[in-house]
Every structure is written in C-alpha cells, then in structure tokens.
Coordinates of C-alpha atoms in Angstrom, one line a residue:
X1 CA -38.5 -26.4 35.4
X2 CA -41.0 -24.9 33.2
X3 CA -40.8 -23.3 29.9
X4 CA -41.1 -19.9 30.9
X5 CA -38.7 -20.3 33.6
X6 CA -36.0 -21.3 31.5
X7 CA -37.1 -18.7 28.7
X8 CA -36.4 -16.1 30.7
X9 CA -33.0 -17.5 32.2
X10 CA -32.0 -17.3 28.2
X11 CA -32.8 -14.1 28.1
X12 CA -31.1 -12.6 30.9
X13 CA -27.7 -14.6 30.5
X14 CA -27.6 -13.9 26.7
X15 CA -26.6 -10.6 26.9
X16 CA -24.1 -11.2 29.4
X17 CA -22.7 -14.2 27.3
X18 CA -22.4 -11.8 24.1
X19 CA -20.4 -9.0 25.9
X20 CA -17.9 -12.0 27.5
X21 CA -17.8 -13.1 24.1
X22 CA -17.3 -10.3 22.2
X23 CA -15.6 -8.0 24.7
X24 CA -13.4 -10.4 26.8
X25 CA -11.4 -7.7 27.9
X26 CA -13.0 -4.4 28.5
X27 CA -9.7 -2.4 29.6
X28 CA -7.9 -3.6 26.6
X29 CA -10.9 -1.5 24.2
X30 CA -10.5 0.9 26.1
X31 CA -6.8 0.6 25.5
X32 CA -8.1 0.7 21.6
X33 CA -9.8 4.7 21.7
X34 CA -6.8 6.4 22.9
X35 CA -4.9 8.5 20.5
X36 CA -2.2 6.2 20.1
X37 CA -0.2 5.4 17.0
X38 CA 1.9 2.0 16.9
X39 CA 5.3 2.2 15.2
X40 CA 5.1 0.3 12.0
X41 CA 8.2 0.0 9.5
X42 CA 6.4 0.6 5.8
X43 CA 6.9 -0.9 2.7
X44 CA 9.4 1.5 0.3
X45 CA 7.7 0.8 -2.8
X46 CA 3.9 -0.3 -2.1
X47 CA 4.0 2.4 1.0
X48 CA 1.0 4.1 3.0
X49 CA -1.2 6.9 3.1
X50 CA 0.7 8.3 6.0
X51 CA 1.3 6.1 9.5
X52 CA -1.0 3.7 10.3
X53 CA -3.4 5.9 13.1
X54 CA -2.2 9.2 11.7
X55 CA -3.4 11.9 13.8
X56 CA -5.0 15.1 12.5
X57 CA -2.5 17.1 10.4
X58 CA -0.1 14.4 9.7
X59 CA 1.8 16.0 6.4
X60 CA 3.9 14.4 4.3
X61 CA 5.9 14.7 1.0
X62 CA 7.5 12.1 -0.9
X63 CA 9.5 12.0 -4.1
X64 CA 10.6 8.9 -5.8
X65 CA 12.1 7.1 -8.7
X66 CA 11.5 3.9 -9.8
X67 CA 14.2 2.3 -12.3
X68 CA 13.3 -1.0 -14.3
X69 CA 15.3 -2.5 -17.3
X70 CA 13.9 -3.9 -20.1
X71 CA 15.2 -7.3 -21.0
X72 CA 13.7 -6.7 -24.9
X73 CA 11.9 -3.2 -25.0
X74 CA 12.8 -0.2 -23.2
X75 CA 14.9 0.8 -19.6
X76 CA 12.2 3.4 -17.9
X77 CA 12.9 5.9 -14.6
X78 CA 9.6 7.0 -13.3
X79 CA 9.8 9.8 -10.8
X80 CA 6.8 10.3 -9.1
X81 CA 5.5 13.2 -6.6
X82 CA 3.1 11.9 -3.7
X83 CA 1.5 14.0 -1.2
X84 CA 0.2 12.9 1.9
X85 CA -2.4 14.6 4.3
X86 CA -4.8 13.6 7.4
X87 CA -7.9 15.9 7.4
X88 CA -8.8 13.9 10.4
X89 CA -8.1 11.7 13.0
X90 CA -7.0 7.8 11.5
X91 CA -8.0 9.3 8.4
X92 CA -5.8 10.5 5.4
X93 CA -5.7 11.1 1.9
X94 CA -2.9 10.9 -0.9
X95 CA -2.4 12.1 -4.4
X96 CA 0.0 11.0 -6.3
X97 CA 1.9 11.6 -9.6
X98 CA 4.6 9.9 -11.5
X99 CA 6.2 10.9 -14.8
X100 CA 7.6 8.1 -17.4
X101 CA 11.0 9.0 -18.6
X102 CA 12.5 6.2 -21.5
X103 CA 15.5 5.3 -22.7
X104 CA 16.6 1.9 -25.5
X105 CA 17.2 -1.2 -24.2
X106 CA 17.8 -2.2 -27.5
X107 CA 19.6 0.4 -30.4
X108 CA 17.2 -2.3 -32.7
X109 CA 14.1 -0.6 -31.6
X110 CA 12.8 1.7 -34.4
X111 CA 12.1 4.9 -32.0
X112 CA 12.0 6.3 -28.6
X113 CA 9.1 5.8 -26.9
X114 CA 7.9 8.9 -25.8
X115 CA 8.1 10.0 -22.4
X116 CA 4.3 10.5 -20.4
X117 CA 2.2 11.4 -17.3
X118 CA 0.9 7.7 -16.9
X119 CA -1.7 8.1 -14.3
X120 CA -3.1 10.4 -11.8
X121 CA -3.8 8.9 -8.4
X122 CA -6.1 9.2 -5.7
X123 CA -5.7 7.0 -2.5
X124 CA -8.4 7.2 1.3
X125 CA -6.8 5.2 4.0
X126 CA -8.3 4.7 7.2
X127 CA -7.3 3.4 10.1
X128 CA -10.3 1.0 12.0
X129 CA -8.4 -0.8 14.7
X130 CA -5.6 -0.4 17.2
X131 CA -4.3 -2.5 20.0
X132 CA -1.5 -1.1 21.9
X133 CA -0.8 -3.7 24.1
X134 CA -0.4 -6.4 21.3
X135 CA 1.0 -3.7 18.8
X136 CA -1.3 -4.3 15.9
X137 CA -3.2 -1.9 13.5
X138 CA -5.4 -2.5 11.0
X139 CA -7.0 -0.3 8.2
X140 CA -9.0 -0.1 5.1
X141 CA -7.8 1.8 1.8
X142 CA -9.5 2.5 -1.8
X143 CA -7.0 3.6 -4.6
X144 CA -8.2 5.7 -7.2
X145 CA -6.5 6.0 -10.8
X146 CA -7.2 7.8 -14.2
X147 CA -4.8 6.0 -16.8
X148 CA -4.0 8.1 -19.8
X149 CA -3.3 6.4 -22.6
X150 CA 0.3 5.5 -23.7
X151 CA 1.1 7.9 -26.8
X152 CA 3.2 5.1 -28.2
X153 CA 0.1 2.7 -29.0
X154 CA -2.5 4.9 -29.4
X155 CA -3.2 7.9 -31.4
X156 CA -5.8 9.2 -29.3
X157 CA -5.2 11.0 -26.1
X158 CA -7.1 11.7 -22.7
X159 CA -8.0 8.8 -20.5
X160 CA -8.0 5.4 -21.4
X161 CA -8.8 3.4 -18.1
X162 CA -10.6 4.1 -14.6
X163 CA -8.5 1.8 -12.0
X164 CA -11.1 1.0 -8.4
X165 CA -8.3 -0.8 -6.3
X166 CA -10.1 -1.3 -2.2
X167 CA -7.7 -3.0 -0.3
X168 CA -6.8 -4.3 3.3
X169 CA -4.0 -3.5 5.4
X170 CA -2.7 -5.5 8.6
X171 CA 0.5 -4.6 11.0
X172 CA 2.2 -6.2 13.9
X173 CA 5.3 -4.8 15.7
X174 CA 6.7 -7.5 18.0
X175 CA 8.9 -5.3 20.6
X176 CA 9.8 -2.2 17.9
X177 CA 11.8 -4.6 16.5
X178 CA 10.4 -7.1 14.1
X179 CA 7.4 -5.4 12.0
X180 CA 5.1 -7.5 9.5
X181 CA 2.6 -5.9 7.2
X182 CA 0.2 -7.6 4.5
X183 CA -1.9 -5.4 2.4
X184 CA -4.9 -7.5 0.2
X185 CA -7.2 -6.5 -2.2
X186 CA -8.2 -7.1 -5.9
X187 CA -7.8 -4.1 -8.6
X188 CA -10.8 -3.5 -10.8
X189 CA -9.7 -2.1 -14.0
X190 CA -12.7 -0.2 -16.4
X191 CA -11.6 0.6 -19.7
X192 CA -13.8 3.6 -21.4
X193 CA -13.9 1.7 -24.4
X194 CA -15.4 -1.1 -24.0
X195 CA -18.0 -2.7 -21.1
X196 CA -15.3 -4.9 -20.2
X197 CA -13.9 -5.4 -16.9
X198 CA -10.2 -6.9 -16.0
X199 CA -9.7 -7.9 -12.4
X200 CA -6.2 -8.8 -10.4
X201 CA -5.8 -10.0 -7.1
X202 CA -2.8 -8.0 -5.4
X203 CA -0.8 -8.7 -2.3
X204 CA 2.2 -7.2 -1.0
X205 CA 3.8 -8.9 2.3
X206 CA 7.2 -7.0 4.1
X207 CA 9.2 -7.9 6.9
X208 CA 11.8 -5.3 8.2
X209 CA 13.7 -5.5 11.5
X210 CA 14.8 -1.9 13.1
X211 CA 18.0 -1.6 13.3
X212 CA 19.8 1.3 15.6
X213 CA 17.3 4.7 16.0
X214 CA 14.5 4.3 13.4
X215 CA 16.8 2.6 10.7
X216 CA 15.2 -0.8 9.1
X217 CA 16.2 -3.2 6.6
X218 CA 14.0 -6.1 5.1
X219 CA 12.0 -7.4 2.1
X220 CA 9.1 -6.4 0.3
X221 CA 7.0 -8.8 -1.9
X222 CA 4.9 -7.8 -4.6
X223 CA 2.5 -10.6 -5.8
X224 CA -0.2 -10.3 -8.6
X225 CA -2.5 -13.0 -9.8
X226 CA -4.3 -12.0 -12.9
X227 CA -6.5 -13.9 -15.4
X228 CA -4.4 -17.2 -13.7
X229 CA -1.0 -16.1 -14.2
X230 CA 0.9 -15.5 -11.2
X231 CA 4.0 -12.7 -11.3
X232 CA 6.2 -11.9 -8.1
X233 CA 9.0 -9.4 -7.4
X234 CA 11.0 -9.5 -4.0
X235 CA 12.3 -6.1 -3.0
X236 CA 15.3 -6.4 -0.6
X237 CA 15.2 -3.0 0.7
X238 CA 16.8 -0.2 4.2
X239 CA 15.3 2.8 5.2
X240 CA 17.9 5.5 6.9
X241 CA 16.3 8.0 9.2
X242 CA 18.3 11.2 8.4
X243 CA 16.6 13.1 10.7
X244 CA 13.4 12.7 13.0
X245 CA 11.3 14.1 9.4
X246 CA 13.3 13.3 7.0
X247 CA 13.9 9.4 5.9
X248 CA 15.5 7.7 2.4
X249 CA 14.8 4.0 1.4
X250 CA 16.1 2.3 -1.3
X251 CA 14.8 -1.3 -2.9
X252 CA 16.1 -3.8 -5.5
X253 CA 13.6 -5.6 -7.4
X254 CA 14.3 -8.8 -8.7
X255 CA 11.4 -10.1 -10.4
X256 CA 9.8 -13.9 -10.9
X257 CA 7.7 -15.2 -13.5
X258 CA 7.6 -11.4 -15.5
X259 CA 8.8 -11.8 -19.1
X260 CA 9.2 -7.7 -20.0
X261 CA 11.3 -7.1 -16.9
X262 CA 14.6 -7.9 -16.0
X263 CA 15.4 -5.8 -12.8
X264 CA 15.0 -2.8 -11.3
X265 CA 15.3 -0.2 -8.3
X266 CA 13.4 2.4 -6.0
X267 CA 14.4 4.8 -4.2
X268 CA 12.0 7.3 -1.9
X269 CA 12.5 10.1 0.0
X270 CA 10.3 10.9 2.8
X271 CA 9.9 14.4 4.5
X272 CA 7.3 15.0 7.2
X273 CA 6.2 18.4 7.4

C-alpha cells in the first residue's frame, strides 16, 4: 500500500475517530441542551449563587447569621443579607452583605470591639455542564470582595483589601437521595497597601441525604490551606422545607486546627421569589 493511499485513509477515519471519541453518545448531549435543572441539596454555609442550571428569573433572598465564640477574644453574630438573581439562562449573580455584631468573650478585654460592615460581595456563577441521565452539574464561579478595614486595628477607614476568589463547583445526585458537592478554587487576596499578594487554597466538600419532601440532613467541610497551615471546620447541618419557596437550615461548626475559634453556628433562611 502506498503512502498516499494510506494518507488519505488517515484522513477520512480521523474525524470519525474524534467524534466516537469525544462524543460517544450523541443522544446523551443532546440530553445535555435541554432546559433541565438537577436537584442538588446545597451547602448551608458556603451556599450557591442560586440552583445549579437556574433558569432565567430565578430570584432569591436569603438572610442569615453566623455565631462563632471566641476561645480568648471576642463571641461575634454576623447577619448577612444575600440576594440572588439569574439575568439569564445557567447564569446568575449574587450580592451579598453581612454586618459584624460583638460581644466579650472575656470581661479582661479592655473594650468592645466595635461593631462593622466587613465586606461587600460580589459573586457570577455559571452553570457549563448538565447530564440528566447521570444527574451531575458542573459550574464555574468568581467571588468578588471589597474588605473595609476593621475600625478596631486601624485608624483609617475605606477599603483595605480587594479579594479575586474563581472557583469550581461539581454535583452528583444518586436517585434524589444522596447528593455530593465539591467546590475548589484558590482566593487571591490584594491589599491596597502594599504590592503584596496572599494566596489560599479553599475547598468545601458536603454530603446530605433527603429525607421526606425536600428535607436534608448532612455535613459540610470547610477546608483552607494557607501559607502551609491547614484549618478545617465540619458543619453538621438539616435544611427544613417550610414551604415549596420558603426553606431554613441550621449548621454547627466545630472547628480543627483554628486557634481564635472555639465553636460556632449558622442559620439561613431561604425564600424564593
């Protein structure tokens, strides 16, 4: 067989051998372009921008409150106001705004610290990939902060720190049952101050099982590595559907490896509008 010959059998079987490759199932893509949106049970504290394939005009409100004692400084509650929205299809957008609120967690400490807006933030979530016949959605997300600065350690005021946090976020549902999400990324922090920038690799991994008509209970785990220390907090956590718009979950977070934190809890209240 001659050069040519077999040149040109390369050529016409490539293409075919790329599309088997790369698209062993055509029905199952098509499967994928439907306006579908798999049931995922979300985190309570490290939660979404809307569902995972929100459709166009998804709404949502959420308040919250996050408790955490001091072991040797202060016990804070930080109610926070979050507001969801998808301008399009797979696509949404959150802003979100919490409120520090302190208290003594020791009558030794000289003063109050005074209570703050912390940060504004901005989080885009899109959602690139859907399988409905093996339940699994996948999206990207970039979370945007302005951190004020803390009036108790600095004089100044205004913005102290620009926070670039891109992450990924992967979901399974194995017969609406069991539900698995991992969300991965690395949080970029640029102080305004200085040139210098502080990087942290953050992943959160929850597990829930549905219990009864949209009900869930399960665990959330929050795990940071920066500048090679490791800290960890497990969130055993429910989520009660009230009503078909209206759900309430609560977390407990017992951390690992974190000196300036003892315990804590979350509570969020979710209203679709």
């Amino acid at each position: 067989m001659s050069r040519v010959t077999i040149l040109i059998l390369l050529l016409i079987s490539t293409p075919a051998f790329c599309k088997k490759l790369f698209d062993p199932n055509p029905e199952l893509e098509k499967d994928t372009t439907k306006k579908v949106k798999i049931e995922h049970a979300e985190p309570v504290v490290n939660d979404l921008v809307t569902d995972l394939g929100s459709e166009k005009g998804d709404f949502n409100v959420n308040l919250s409150a996050n408790f955490a004692s001091g072991r040797t400084t202060y016990t804070n509650i930080d109610p926070q106001l979050e507001i969801e929205y998808a301008p399009l299809r797979r696509f949404a957008v959150e802003v979100q705004i919490p409120y520090n609120i302190y208290f003594k967690s020791n009558e030794m400490m000289p003063s109050k610290h005074p209570d703050y807006i912390p940060n504004i933030q901005f989080t885009t979530q899109y959602t690139f990939y859907i399988n409905p016949k093996r339940k699994i959605s996948m999206a990207g997300s970039y979370r945007y902060q302005l951190q004020f600065r803390d009036p108790a350690t600095s004089e100044k005021k205004g913005i102290e720190n620009l926070s670039h946090f891109p992450f990924l976020i992967a979901a399974k549902n194995w017969n609406d049952k069991y539900h698995l999400m991992i969300m991965a990324g690395t949080q970029i922090v640029q102080p305004l101050d200085t040139n210098q920038l502080a990087y942290s690799n953050q992943i959160t991994t929850a597990f829930h099982k549905k219990i009864g008509n949209n009900n869930y209970v399960g665990i959330e785990v929050n795990k940071v590595l920066e500048e090679a220390e490791f800290g960890m907090v497990a969130r055993p956590q429910a989520i009660y559907a009230v009503s078909e718009k209206l759900n309430v979950g609560l977390a407990v977070s017992i951390p690992f490896w974190y000196r300036e934190v003892r315990w804590g809890a979350f509570l969020r209240i979710t209203r679709s509008l």
